[in-house]
PDB file of C-alpha atoms in Angstrom:
ATOM      1  CA  MET A  29     139.559-139.178 129.534  1.00 51.00           C
ATOM      2  CA  GLY A  30     141.722-138.499 132.547  1.00 53.00           C
ATOM      3  CA  ASP A  31     142.925-139.762 135.840  1.00 60.00           C
ATOM      4  CA  GLY A  32     141.454-138.556 139.118  1.00 59.00           C
ATOM      5  CA  PRO A  33     142.190-135.083 140.482  1.00 62.00           C
ATOM      6  CA  ALA A  34     145.169-134.671 142.785  1.00 65.00           C
ATOM      7  CA  SER A  35     146.068-132.114 145.424  1.00 68.00           C
ATOM      8  CA  LEU A  36     149.228-130.030 145.521  1.00 69.00           C
ATOM      9  CA  ASN A  37     150.706-128.500 148.641  1.00 68.00           C
ATOM     10  CA  GLU A  38     152.128-124.976 148.899  1.00 70.00           C
ATOM     11  CA  ASN A  39     155.779-126.066 148.723  1.00 77.00           C
ATOM     12  CA  ASN A  40     158.199-125.813 145.836  1.00 83.00           C
ATOM     13  CA  GLY A  41     159.792-129.055 144.606  1.00 85.00           C
ATOM     14  CA  TRP A  42     158.800-132.174 142.691  1.00 91.00           C
ATOM     15  CA  LYS A  43     155.106-133.038 142.412  1.00 89.00           C
ATOM     16  CA  SER A  44     153.742-136.310 141.104  1.00 90.00           C
ATOM     17  CA  TRP A  45     150.434-137.444 139.595  1.00 91.00           C
ATOM     18  CA  ASP A  46     149.217-140.956 138.793  1.00 92.00           C
ATOM     19  CA  VAL A  47     148.598-141.122 135.025  1.00 94.00           C
ATOM     20  CA  THR A  48     148.532-144.912 134.692  1.00 94.00           C
ATOM     21  CA  ASN A  49     145.045-144.884 133.132  1.00 94.00           C
ATOM     22  CA  ILE A  50     145.988-142.371 130.430  1.00 95.00           C
ATOM     23  CA  VAL A  51     149.320-144.040 129.557  1.00 96.00           C
ATOM     24  CA  SER A  52     147.784-147.546 129.479  1.00 96.00           C
ATOM     25  CA  ASN A  53     145.119-146.336 127.080  1.00 96.00           C
ATOM     26  CA  TRP A  54     147.801-144.787 124.853  1.00 96.00           C
ATOM     27  CA  VAL A  55     149.822-148.000 124.769  1.00 95.00           C
ATOM     28  CA  PHE A  56     146.794-150.179 124.002  1.00 95.00           C
ATOM     29  CA  GLY A  57     145.576-147.781 121.295  1.00 96.00           C
ATOM     30  CA  GLU A  58     142.327-146.988 123.114  1.00 96.00           C
ATOM     31  CA  ILE A  59     143.017-143.238 122.820  1.00 96.00           C
ATOM     32  CA  ALA A  60     145.479-141.265 120.712  1.00 96.00           C
ATOM     33  CA  ASN A  61     148.557-139.862 122.429  1.00 97.00           C
ATOM     34  CA  TYR A  62     148.147-136.152 121.741  1.00 97.00           C
ATOM     35  CA  GLY A  63     149.523-135.340 125.179  1.00 97.00           C
ATOM     36  CA  ILE A  64     148.252-134.347 128.601  1.00 96.00           C
ATOM     37  CA  THR A  65     146.707-131.130 129.835  1.00 94.00           C
ATOM     38  CA  LEU A  66     146.858-130.050 133.476  1.00 91.00           C
ATOM     39  CA  GLN A  67     144.357-127.610 134.850  1.00 88.00           C
ATOM     40  CA  GLY A  68     143.338-126.283 138.216  1.00 80.00           C
ATOM     41  CA  ASP A  69     139.964-127.123 139.721  1.00 75.00           C
ATOM     42  CA  GLY A  70     138.487-123.788 138.580  1.00 71.00           C
ATOM     43  CA  ASP A  71     137.520-122.803 142.128  1.00 71.00           C
ATOM     44  CA  THR A  72     140.866-122.247 143.829  1.00 71.00           C
ATOM     45  CA  ILE A  73     142.629-118.908 143.288  1.00 77.00           C
ATOM     46  CA  GLY A  74     146.382-119.151 142.817  1.00 78.00           C
ATOM     47  CA  GLN A  75     149.126-120.255 140.515  1.00 83.00           C
ATOM     48  CA  ARG A  76     151.785-122.949 140.388  1.00 85.00           C
ATOM     49  CA  VAL A  77     154.811-122.380 138.153  1.00 89.00           C
ATOM     50  CA  PHE A  78     156.764-125.426 136.928  1.00 92.00           C
ATOM     51  CA  TYR A  79     160.015-125.796 135.011  1.00 94.00           C
ATOM     52  CA  SER A  80     159.498-126.435 131.298  1.00 95.00           C
ATOM     53  CA  ARG A  81     161.815-128.358 129.000  1.00 94.00           C
ATOM     54  CA  GLN A  82     163.215-125.003 127.810  1.00 92.00           C
ATOM     55  CA  GLY A  83     164.270-124.170 131.384  1.00 87.00           C
ATOM     56  CA  ASN A  84     166.565-126.614 133.152  1.00 86.00           C
ATOM     57  CA  PRO A  85     166.393-129.865 131.073  1.00 87.00           C
ATOM     58  CA  SER A  86     167.100-132.038 134.115  1.00 90.00           C
ATOM     59  CA  LEU A  87     164.001-130.527 135.768  1.00 93.00           C
ATOM     60  CA  ALA A  88     161.715-130.836 132.722  1.00 95.00           C
ATOM     61  CA  PRO A  89     158.327-132.583 133.011  1.00 96.00           C
ATOM     62  CA  ARG A  90     158.765-136.345 132.829  1.00 96.00           C
ATOM     63  CA  LEU A  91     156.870-139.615 132.890  1.00 96.00           C
ATOM     64  CA  ARG A  92     158.174-142.508 134.971  1.00 96.00           C
ATOM     65  CA  ILE A  93     156.643-145.672 133.576  1.00 96.00           C
ATOM     66  CA  ARG A  94     156.864-149.194 134.993  1.00 93.00           C
ATOM     67  CA  PHE A  95     155.770-151.993 132.668  1.00 92.00           C
ATOM     68  CA  THR A  96     155.797-155.717 132.020  1.00 84.00           C
ATOM     69  CA  VAL A  97     156.714-157.384 128.745  1.00 74.00           C
ATOM     70  CA  PRO A  98     156.875-161.173 128.353  1.00 69.00           C
ATOM     71  CA  LEU A  99     159.344-162.599 130.882  1.00 66.00           C
ATOM     72  CA  CYS A 100     160.551-159.162 131.945  1.00 69.00           C
ATOM     73  CA  ARG A 101     159.637-156.125 134.018  1.00 77.00           C
ATOM     74  CA  GLY A 102     161.054-152.767 133.071  1.00 84.00           C
ATOM     75  CA  GLY A 103     160.973-149.066 133.613  1.00 90.00           C
ATOM     76  CA  LYS A 104     161.550-145.963 131.568  1.00 93.00           C
ATOM     77  CA  THR A 105     161.705-142.237 132.223  1.00 95.00           C
ATOM     78  CA  ILE A 106     160.483-140.178 129.278  1.00 96.00           C
ATOM     79  CA  TYR A 107     160.906-136.405 129.182  1.00 96.00           C
ATOM     80  CA  ALA A 108     158.417-134.082 127.498  1.00 96.00           C
ATOM     81  CA  THR A 109     159.341-133.273 123.898  1.00 95.00           C
ATOM     82  CA  GLU A 110     156.773-130.457 123.717  1.00 96.00           C
ATOM     83  CA  ASP A 111     155.328-128.318 126.490  1.00 97.00           C
ATOM     84  CA  THR A 112     153.549-125.000 126.737  1.00 97.00           C
ATOM     85  CA  TRP A 113     150.904-123.189 128.727  1.00 96.00           C
ATOM     86  CA  THR A 114     147.886-121.152 127.717  1.00 96.00           C
ATOM     87  CA  ASP A 115     146.220-118.140 129.338  1.00 95.00           C
ATOM     88  CA  SER A 116     142.547-117.194 128.974  1.00 94.00           C
ATOM     89  CA  ALA A 117     143.364-113.556 129.861  1.00 93.00           C
ATOM     90  CA  ASN A 118     145.674-113.318 126.836  1.00 94.00           C
ATOM     91  CA  PRO A 119     144.200-115.880 124.438  1.00 96.00           C
ATOM     92  CA  GLY A 120     146.493-115.061 121.510  1.00 97.00           C
ATOM     93  CA  ASP A 121     149.768-115.239 123.463  1.00 97.00           C
ATOM     94  CA  ILE A 122     152.148-118.112 122.658  1.00 97.00           C
ATOM     95  CA  HIS A 123     154.294-119.583 125.452  1.00 97.00           C
ATOM     96  CA  GLY A 124     156.012-122.522 123.714  1.00 95.00           C
ATOM     97  CA  SER A 125     159.514-121.135 124.278  1.00 95.00           C
ATOM     98  CA  ASP A 126     158.952-120.083 127.911  1.00 96.00           C
ATOM     99  CA  ARG A 127     161.314-121.493 130.533  1.00 95.00           C
ATOM    100  CA  THR A 128     158.370-122.195 132.855  1.00 95.00           C
ATOM    101  CA  LEU A 129     154.827-123.547 132.662  1.00 95.00           C
ATOM    102  CA  ARG A 130     151.958-121.861 134.527  1.00 92.00           C
ATOM    103  CA  LEU A 131     148.862-123.482 135.949  1.00 89.00           C
ATOM    104  CA  GLY A 132     146.060-121.872 137.914  1.00 86.00           C
ATOM    105  CA  ARG A 133     143.412-119.204 138.236  1.00 84.00           C
ATOM    106  CA  SER A 134     143.396-115.488 138.968  1.00 78.00           C
ATOM    107  CA  GLY A 135     139.903-114.025 139.168  1.00 76.00           C
ATOM    108  CA  GLY A 136     138.131-115.176 136.009  1.00 81.00           C
ATOM    109  CA  GLU A 137     141.389-115.942 134.189  1.00 87.00           C
ATOM    110  CA  PHE A 138     142.657-119.501 133.777  1.00 91.00           C
ATOM    111  CA  ARG A 139     146.049-120.979 132.897  1.00 93.00           C
ATOM    112  CA  ARG A 140     146.644-124.579 131.897  1.00 94.00           C
ATOM    113  CA  ALA A 141     149.708-126.588 130.889  1.00 95.00           C
ATOM    114  CA  LEU A 142     150.031-128.907 127.874  1.00 97.00           C
ATOM    115  CA  LEU A 143     152.633-131.688 127.669  1.00 97.00           C
ATOM    116  CA  ARG A 144     153.606-134.234 124.995  1.00 97.00           C
ATOM    117  CA  PHE A 145     155.538-137.436 125.704  1.00 97.00           C
ATOM    118  CA  PRO A 146     156.492-139.703 122.756  1.00 96.00           C
ATOM    119  CA  ILE A 147     155.961-142.984 124.611  1.00 94.00           C
ATOM    120  CA  GLU A 148     155.488-144.870 121.336  1.00 93.00           C
ATOM    121  CA  LEU A 149     159.242-144.473 120.728  1.00 94.00           C
ATOM    122  CA  TYR A 150     160.096-146.307 123.966  1.00 92.00           C
ATOM    123  CA  ILE A 151     157.217-148.568 125.011  1.00 92.00           C
ATOM    124  CA  PRO A 152     155.950-151.280 122.606  1.00 89.00           C
ATOM    125  CA  ALA A 153     152.241-151.328 121.778  1.00 92.00           C
ATOM    126  CA  ASN A 154     150.074-153.480 124.059  1.00 92.00           C
ATOM    127  CA  THR A 155     152.654-153.497 126.867  1.00 92.00           C
ATOM    128  CA  LEU A 156     151.121-153.960 130.315  1.00 92.00           C
ATOM    129  CA  ILE A 157     151.642-150.699 132.221  1.00 94.00           C
ATOM    130  CA  TYR A 158     151.491-151.186 135.973  1.00 91.00           C
ATOM    131  CA  SER A 159     152.531-147.688 137.001  1.00 94.00           C
ATOM    132  CA  ALA A 160     152.899-144.308 135.290  1.00 95.00           C
ATOM    133  CA  ARG A 161     153.638-141.082 137.157  1.00 94.00           C
ATOM    134  CA  LEU A 162     153.835-137.570 135.761  1.00 95.00           C
ATOM    135  CA  GLU A 163     156.499-135.601 137.646  1.00 95.00           C
ATOM    136  CA  MET A 164     156.961-131.823 137.481  1.00 94.00           C
ATOM    137  CA  ASP A 165     159.116-129.460 139.531  1.00 93.00           C
ATOM    138  CA  VAL A 166     157.316-126.470 141.093  1.00 90.00           C
ATOM    139  CA  VAL A 167     159.519-123.356 141.209  1.00 90.00           C
ATOM    140  CA  ASN A 168     156.968-120.800 142.436  1.00 86.00           C
ATOM    141  CA  VAL A 169     153.700-120.891 144.352  1.00 82.00           C
ATOM    142  CA  SER A 170     151.168-118.108 144.858  1.00 81.00           C
ATOM    143  CA  GLY A 171     147.608-117.861 146.090  1.00 75.00           C
ATOM    144  CA  ALA A 172     145.585-120.374 148.015  1.00 66.00           C
ATOM    145  CA  PRO A 173     147.277-122.692 150.500  1.00 65.00           C
ATOM    146  CA  ALA A 174     147.050-126.469 150.254  1.00 60.00           C
ATOM    147  CA  PRO A 175     145.198-128.442 149.201  1.00 61.00           C
ATOM    148  CA  TRP A 176     145.296-127.080 145.669  1.00 72.00           C
ATOM    149  CA  ARG A 177     143.522-129.480 143.325  1.00 78.00           C
ATOM    150  CA  THR A 178     144.599-130.227 139.769  1.00 84.00           C
ATOM    151  CA  SER A 179     143.169-132.514 137.123  1.00 85.00           C
ATOM    152  CA  LEU A 180     144.878-134.183 134.195  1.00 89.00           C
ATOM    153  CA  PHE A 181     143.247-135.070 130.903  1.00 91.00           C
ATOM    154  CA  ASN A 182     144.279-136.652 127.645  1.00 93.00           C
ATOM    155  CA  LEU A 183     144.323-134.023 124.900  1.00 95.00           C
ATOM    156  CA  LYS A 184     141.801-134.673 122.146  1.00 94.00           C
ATOM    157  CA  ASP A 185     143.837-133.090 119.375  1.00 95.00           C
ATOM    158  CA  VAL A 186     147.429-132.336 118.434  1.00 94.00           C
ATOM    159  CA  PHE A 187     149.037-129.206 119.852  1.00 95.00           C
ATOM    160  CA  ILE A 188     152.013-127.569 118.171  1.00 95.00           C
ATOM    161  CA  GLU A 189     154.291-125.962 120.717  1.00 95.00           C
ATOM    162  CA  PRO A 190     155.442-122.910 118.669  1.00 95.00           C
ATOM    163  CA  VAL A 191     151.890-121.830 117.764  1.00 96.00           C
ATOM    164  CA  THR A 192     149.542-123.111 120.482  1.00 97.00           C
ATOM    165  CA  ASN A 193     147.576-120.548 122.484  1.00 96.00           C
ATOM    166  CA  TRP A 194     144.294-120.438 124.433  1.00 96.00           C
ATOM    167  CA  SER A 195     142.309-119.696 121.270  1.00 94.00           C
ATOM    168  CA  ASN A 196     143.409-122.743 119.315  1.00 89.00           C
TER     169      ASN A 196
END
């Protein structure tokens, strides 16, 4: 399950994706919160490099959630507690301690990012989510010019940052 694909431009800086569908389903218990994976469209050659939580913490991937609870509207920014990236060209390599996350395609090789946000610690179950945005800061761009399409999906299983690679 995921939200619709989104396009990225060729500029560095903050990028944002609508993940309201995924976050709402987490909060209502429709799907388990194992995290989000980002991947390129598979057709476009190029790479986008984002800050990870191990890089500059103020530039780490984050969710900005707007919600309604009885008699109150609220908002919360939640930073990733786990993030990594995987590389089909080097399927056994582990990138959990890298300062950046890589996403894209080079020839027949693919890179995707994995993120985990512990929303259950901050947002009560069954809270009405009216907006959720994933925000990530691009620090390097290579390859195809805009538009560069990405898709986001709910992960179907737990990933463990210090041991996750393409093969597992």
